[in-house]
């Protein structure tokens, strides 16, 4: 079964919140529509055992971010409250959009930075990459090994960033 974009995002977010267990819980809740923590824990067993305690923790976390809603119903026999949980697709969409906007801002800042600077790298130390200004400070010598730094092309990086920005902008304009 093909997953919709929203489902894919939902799985990603669930994973962010609580790893594989949260993914199982969210999948189950999506299938059940509305369910108690007990019902979810039972349903999860088919895919992956998730302890009731973990199911609750995951639900509370999702609730804190407005990704699930909760309805309280009093049990006639016991007098206790039963909580019914449900995914909030609208909230999810808003959550995804705000997350994408944050990522977009960061990418744009990074792109600006890449465009406005010249970079120098060390052939020996792959993690050494400094701006022209910083390279001047060390007389164009690597701060780690002391070798001569070499100027580095960042056209590839700029184009990757540009593509990612375009893609997110297109997603946000839908
Ligand atoms: Zn070096």
PDB file of C-alpha atoms and ligand atoms in Angstrom:
ATOM      1  CA  UNK A   1       0.000   0.000   0.000  1.00  0.00           C
ATOM      2  CA  UNK A   2       1.431   3.358  -1.019  1.00  0.00           C
ATOM      3  CA  UNK A   3       1.729   5.926   1.729  1.00  0.00           C
ATOM      4  CA  UNK A   4       0.426   9.442   1.166  1.00  0.00           C
ATOM      5  CA  UNK A   5       2.792  12.366   1.703  1.00  0.00           C
ATOM      6  CA  UNK A   6       1.026  13.106   4.961  1.00  0.00           C
ATOM      7  CA  UNK A   7       1.447   9.499   6.119  1.00  0.00           C
ATOM      8  CA  UNK A   8       5.126   9.582   5.314  1.00  0.00           C
ATOM      9  CA  UNK A   9       5.513  12.824   7.251  1.00  0.00           C
ATOM     10  CA  UNK A  10       3.491  11.375  10.083  1.00  0.00           C
ATOM     11  CA  UNK A  11       5.811   8.386  10.298  1.00  0.00           C
ATOM     12  CA  UNK A  12       8.860  10.677  10.243  1.00  0.00           C
ATOM     13  CA  UNK A  13       7.464  12.799  13.061  1.00  0.00           C
ATOM     14  CA  UNK A  14       6.462   9.772  15.113  1.00  0.00           C
ATOM     15  CA  UNK A  15       9.971   8.435  14.690  1.00  0.00           C
ATOM     16  CA  UNK A  16      11.338  11.761  15.897  1.00  0.00           C
ATOM     17  CA  UNK A  17       9.176  11.620  19.009  1.00  0.00           C
ATOM     18  CA  UNK A  18       9.719   8.043  20.066  1.00  0.00           C
ATOM     19  CA  UNK A  19      11.496   5.922  17.504  1.00  0.00           C
ATOM     20  CA  UNK A  20      10.105   2.656  16.186  1.00  0.00           C
ATOM     21  CA  UNK A  21       7.615   2.238  19.027  1.00  0.00           C
ATOM     22  CA  UNK A  22       6.031   5.599  18.307  1.00  0.00           C
ATOM     23  CA  UNK A  23       5.801   4.707  14.615  1.00  0.00           C
ATOM     24  CA  UNK A  24       3.940   1.507  15.547  1.00  0.00           C
ATOM     25  CA  UNK A  25       1.598   3.422  17.865  1.00  0.00           C
ATOM     26  CA  UNK A  26       0.821   6.083  15.268  1.00  0.00           C
ATOM     27  CA  UNK A  27       0.207   3.471  12.553  1.00  0.00           C
ATOM     28  CA  UNK A  28      -2.148   1.641  14.852  1.00  0.00           C
ATOM     29  CA  UNK A  29      -4.012   4.791  15.852  1.00  0.00           C
ATOM     30  CA  UNK A  30      -4.385   5.752  12.227  1.00  0.00           C
ATOM     31  CA  UNK A  31      -5.903   2.344  11.482  1.00  0.00           C
ATOM     32  CA  UNK A  32      -8.204   2.346  14.522  1.00  0.00           C
ATOM     33  CA  UNK A  33      -9.370   5.949  14.088  1.00  0.00           C
ATOM     34  CA  UNK A  34     -10.297   6.448  17.724  1.00  0.00           C
ATOM     35  CA  UNK A  35      -8.973   4.201  20.453  1.00  0.00           C
ATOM     36  CA  UNK A  36      -8.002   3.842  24.094  1.00  0.00           C
ATOM     37  CA  UNK A  37      -4.395   3.181  25.118  1.00  0.00           C
ATOM     38  CA  UNK A  38      -5.387  -0.445  25.823  1.00  0.00           C
ATOM     39  CA  UNK A  39      -6.839  -0.898  22.364  1.00  0.00           C
ATOM     40  CA  UNK A  40      -3.713   0.596  20.806  1.00  0.00           C
ATOM     41  CA  UNK A  41      -1.361  -1.617  22.835  1.00  0.00           C
ATOM     42  CA  UNK A  42      -3.388  -4.678  21.798  1.00  0.00           C
ATOM     43  CA  UNK A  43      -3.415  -3.693  18.163  1.00  0.00           C
ATOM     44  CA  UNK A  44       0.349  -3.015  18.147  1.00  0.00           C
ATOM     45  CA  UNK A  45       1.061  -6.621  19.154  1.00  0.00           C
ATOM     46  CA  UNK A  46       0.423  -7.753  15.571  1.00  0.00           C
ATOM     47  CA  UNK A  47       3.324  -5.609  14.378  1.00  0.00           C
ATOM     48  CA  UNK A  48       5.560  -5.043  17.383  1.00  0.00           C
ATOM     49  CA  UNK A  49       5.022  -5.381  21.114  1.00  0.00           C
ATOM     50  CA  UNK A  50       4.750  -1.945  22.740  1.00  0.00           C
ATOM     51  CA  UNK A  51       4.191  -1.855  26.496  1.00  0.00           C
ATOM     52  CA  UNK A  52       1.082  -0.046  27.681  1.00  0.00           C
ATOM     53  CA  UNK A  53       3.265   2.348  29.643  1.00  0.00           C
ATOM     54  CA  UNK A  54       5.205   3.256  26.495  1.00  0.00           C
ATOM     55  CA  UNK A  55       1.975   3.650  24.499  1.00  0.00           C
ATOM     56  CA  UNK A  56       0.810   6.180  27.102  1.00  0.00           C
ATOM     57  CA  UNK A  57       4.086   8.093  27.116  1.00  0.00           C
ATOM     58  CA  UNK A  58       4.023   8.352  23.330  1.00  0.00           C
ATOM     59  CA  UNK A  59       0.387   9.504  23.329  1.00  0.00           C
ATOM     60  CA  UNK A  60       1.115  12.204  25.926  1.00  0.00           C
ATOM     61  CA  UNK A  61       4.073  13.446  23.918  1.00  0.00           C
ATOM     62  CA  UNK A  62       1.998  13.643  20.732  1.00  0.00           C
ATOM     63  CA  UNK A  63      -0.765  15.323  22.717  1.00  0.00           C
ATOM     64  CA  UNK A  64       1.653  17.970  23.992  1.00  0.00           C
ATOM     65  CA  UNK A  65       2.383  18.903  20.392  1.00  0.00           C
ATOM     66  CA  UNK A  66      -1.270  18.882  19.412  1.00  0.00           C
ATOM     67  CA  UNK A  67      -0.811  15.916  17.101  1.00  0.00           C
ATOM     68  CA  UNK A  68      -3.457  13.805  18.815  1.00  0.00           C
ATOM     69  CA  UNK A  69      -6.669  14.820  20.543  1.00  0.00           C
ATOM     70  CA  UNK A  70      -8.244  13.161  23.523  1.00  0.00           C
ATOM     71  CA  UNK A  71     -11.854  12.650  24.562  1.00  0.00           C
ATOM     72  CA  UNK A  72     -12.715  11.731  28.143  1.00  0.00           C
ATOM     73  CA  UNK A  73     -15.664   9.426  28.760  1.00  0.00           C
ATOM     74  CA  UNK A  74     -16.833   8.259  32.207  1.00  0.00           C
ATOM     75  CA  UNK A  75     -17.214   4.512  32.512  1.00  0.00           C
ATOM     76  CA  UNK A  76     -20.760   3.891  33.821  1.00  0.00           C
ATOM     77  CA  UNK A  77     -19.743   0.803  35.815  1.00  0.00           C
ATOM     78  CA  UNK A  78     -16.470   1.832  37.407  1.00  0.00           C
ATOM     79  CA  UNK A  79     -16.999   5.598  37.437  1.00  0.00           C
ATOM     80  CA  UNK A  80     -13.459   6.018  36.054  1.00  0.00           C
ATOM     81  CA  UNK A  81     -12.564   8.056  33.036  1.00  0.00           C
ATOM     82  CA  UNK A  82     -11.682   6.353  29.792  1.00  0.00           C
ATOM     83  CA  UNK A  83      -9.553   8.322  27.337  1.00  0.00           C
ATOM     84  CA  UNK A  84     -10.122   7.999  23.625  1.00  0.00           C
ATOM     85  CA  UNK A  85      -7.293   9.147  21.408  1.00  0.00           C
ATOM     86  CA  UNK A  86      -7.438  10.299  17.830  1.00  0.00           C
ATOM     87  CA  UNK A  87      -4.916  11.687  15.346  1.00  0.00           C
ATOM     88  CA  UNK A  88      -5.294  15.349  14.427  1.00  0.00           C
ATOM     89  CA  UNK A  89      -4.552  15.538  10.704  1.00  0.00           C
ATOM     90  CA  UNK A  90      -5.075  19.325  10.487  1.00  0.00           C
ATOM     91  CA  UNK A  91      -2.682  19.950  13.341  1.00  0.00           C
ATOM     92  CA  UNK A  92      -0.260  17.556  11.771  1.00  0.00           C
ATOM     93  CA  UNK A  93      -0.302  19.553   8.565  1.00  0.00           C
ATOM     94  CA  UNK A  94       0.350  22.780  10.491  1.00  0.00           C
ATOM     95  CA  UNK A  95       3.119  21.072  12.436  1.00  0.00           C
ATOM     96  CA  UNK A  96       4.766  19.830   9.249  1.00  0.00           C
ATOM     97  CA  UNK A  97       4.508  23.238   7.585  1.00  0.00           C
ATOM     98  CA  UNK A  98       6.077  25.087  10.485  1.00  0.00           C
ATOM     99  CA  UNK A  99       8.849  22.501  10.628  1.00  0.00           C
ATOM    100  CA  UNK A 100       9.484  22.862   6.895  1.00  0.00           C
ATOM    101  CA  UNK A 101       9.558  26.651   7.193  1.00  0.00           C
ATOM    102  CA  UNK A 102      12.197  26.419   9.895  1.00  0.00           C
ATOM    103  CA  UNK A 103      14.279  24.080   7.730  1.00  0.00           C
ATOM    104  CA  UNK A 104      13.818  26.428   4.764  1.00  0.00           C
ATOM    105  CA  UNK A 105      15.066  29.424   6.778  1.00  0.00           C
ATOM    106  CA  UNK A 106      18.133  27.491   7.848  1.00  0.00           C
ATOM    107  CA  UNK A 107      18.875  26.353   4.304  1.00  0.00           C
ATOM    108  CA  UNK A 108      18.542  29.906   2.974  1.00  0.00           C
ATOM    109  CA  UNK A 109      20.929  31.201   5.616  1.00  0.00           C
ATOM    110  CA  UNK A 110      23.361  28.458   4.747  1.00  0.00           C
ATOM    111  CA  UNK A 111      23.060  29.213   1.032  1.00  0.00           C
ATOM    112  CA  UNK A 112      23.736  32.896   1.693  1.00  0.00           C
ATOM    113  CA  UNK A 113      26.778  31.959   3.725  1.00  0.00           C
ATOM    114  CA  UNK A 114      28.082  29.655   1.012  1.00  0.00           C
ATOM    115  CA  UNK A 115      27.539  32.273  -1.696  1.00  0.00           C
ATOM    116  CA  UNK A 116      29.202  35.076   0.239  1.00  0.00           C
ATOM    117  CA  UNK A 117      32.314  33.246   1.335  1.00  0.00           C
ATOM    118  CA  UNK A 118      35.311  31.570  -0.207  1.00  0.00           C
ATOM    119  CA  UNK A 119      36.382  28.387   1.494  1.00  0.00           C
ATOM    120  CA  UNK A 120      39.673  26.693   2.149  1.00  0.00           C
ATOM    121  CA  UNK A 121      40.201  23.039   2.977  1.00  0.00           C
ATOM    122  CA  UNK A 122      42.952  20.722   4.133  1.00  0.00           C
ATOM    123  CA  UNK A 123      43.645  17.710   1.934  1.00  0.00           C
ATOM    124  CA  UNK A 124      44.601  15.665   5.007  1.00  0.00           C
ATOM    125  CA  UNK A 125      41.810  16.643   7.411  1.00  0.00           C
ATOM    126  CA  UNK A 126      38.408  16.284   5.750  1.00  0.00           C
ATOM    127  CA  UNK A 127      36.668  18.139   8.613  1.00  0.00           C
ATOM    128  CA  UNK A 128      38.787  21.273   8.161  1.00  0.00           C
ATOM    129  CA  UNK A 129      36.905  23.785   6.031  1.00  0.00           C
ATOM    130  CA  UNK A 130      37.380  27.467   6.816  1.00  0.00           C
ATOM    131  CA  UNK A 131      36.430  30.792   5.284  1.00  0.00           C
ATOM    132  CA  UNK A 132      38.980  33.053   3.623  1.00  0.00           C
ATOM    133  CA  UNK A 133      38.927  35.301   6.706  1.00  0.00           C
ATOM    134  CA  UNK A 134      39.684  32.391   9.044  1.00  0.00           C
ATOM    135  CA  UNK A 135      42.332  31.006   6.712  1.00  0.00           C
ATOM    136  CA  UNK A 136      44.077  34.391   6.797  1.00  0.00           C
ATOM    137  CA  UNK A 137      44.306  34.160  10.591  1.00  0.00           C
ATOM    138  CA  UNK A 138      46.406  31.013  10.328  1.00  0.00           C
ATOM    139  CA  UNK A 139      48.355  32.222   7.262  1.00  0.00           C
ATOM    140  CA  UNK A 140      46.534  29.612   5.183  1.00  0.00           C
ATOM    141  CA  UNK A 141      47.926  26.747   7.267  1.00  0.00           C
ATOM    142  CA  UNK A 142      45.728  23.944   8.621  1.00  0.00           C
ATOM    143  CA  UNK A 143      45.071  24.445  12.351  1.00  0.00           C
ATOM    144  CA  UNK A 144      45.272  20.678  12.838  1.00  0.00           C
ATOM    145  CA  UNK A 145      48.250  19.491  10.829  1.00  0.00           C
ATOM    146  CA  UNK A 146      49.918  22.716   9.692  1.00  0.00           C
ATOM    147  CA  UNK A 147      49.806  21.888   5.988  1.00  0.00           C
ATOM    148  CA  UNK A 148      48.995  24.491   3.379  1.00  0.00           C
ATOM    149  CA  UNK A 149      45.246  25.014   2.922  1.00  0.00           C
ATOM    150  CA  UNK A 150      43.788  24.897  -0.577  1.00  0.00           C
ATOM    151  CA  UNK A 151      40.880  26.874  -1.920  1.00  0.00           C
ATOM    152  CA  UNK A 152      37.785  24.823  -2.413  1.00  0.00           C
ATOM    153  CA  UNK A 153      34.986  25.043  -4.945  1.00  0.00           C
ATOM    154  CA  UNK A 154      31.543  25.163  -3.382  1.00  0.00           C
ATOM    155  CA  UNK A 155      29.478  25.287  -6.554  1.00  0.00           C
ATOM    156  CA  UNK A 156      28.278  21.742  -5.917  1.00  0.00           C
ATOM    157  CA  UNK A 157      27.154  22.626  -2.406  1.00  0.00           C
ATOM    158  CA  UNK A 158      25.406  25.796  -3.613  1.00  0.00           C
ATOM    159  CA  UNK A 159      23.521  23.843  -6.242  1.00  0.00           C
ATOM    160  CA  UNK A 160      22.475  21.094  -3.774  1.00  0.00           C
ATOM    161  CA  UNK A 161      21.219  23.734  -1.341  1.00  0.00           C
ATOM    162  CA  UNK A 162      19.400  25.527  -4.161  1.00  0.00           C
ATOM    163  CA  UNK A 163      17.630  22.316  -5.183  1.00  0.00           C
ATOM    164  CA  UNK A 164      16.579  21.539  -1.624  1.00  0.00           C
ATOM    165  CA  UNK A 165      15.250  25.078  -1.148  1.00  0.00           C
ATOM    166  CA  UNK A 166      13.255  24.888  -4.377  1.00  0.00           C
ATOM    167  CA  UNK A 167      11.785  21.540  -3.380  1.00  0.00           C
ATOM    168  CA  UNK A 168      10.652  22.734   0.068  1.00  0.00           C
ATOM    169  CA  UNK A 169       9.266  25.968  -1.408  1.00  0.00           C
ATOM    170  CA  UNK A 170       7.260  23.923  -3.900  1.00  0.00           C
ATOM    171  CA  UNK A 171       5.960  21.694  -1.080  1.00  0.00           C
ATOM    172  CA  UNK A 172       4.962  24.716   0.980  1.00  0.00           C
ATOM    173  CA  UNK A 173       3.134  26.365  -1.907  1.00  0.00           C
ATOM    174  CA  UNK A 174       0.839  23.362  -2.366  1.00  0.00           C
TER     175      UNK A 174
HETATM  176 ZN1  LIG B   1      45.280  19.461   8.047  1.00  0.00          ZN
END
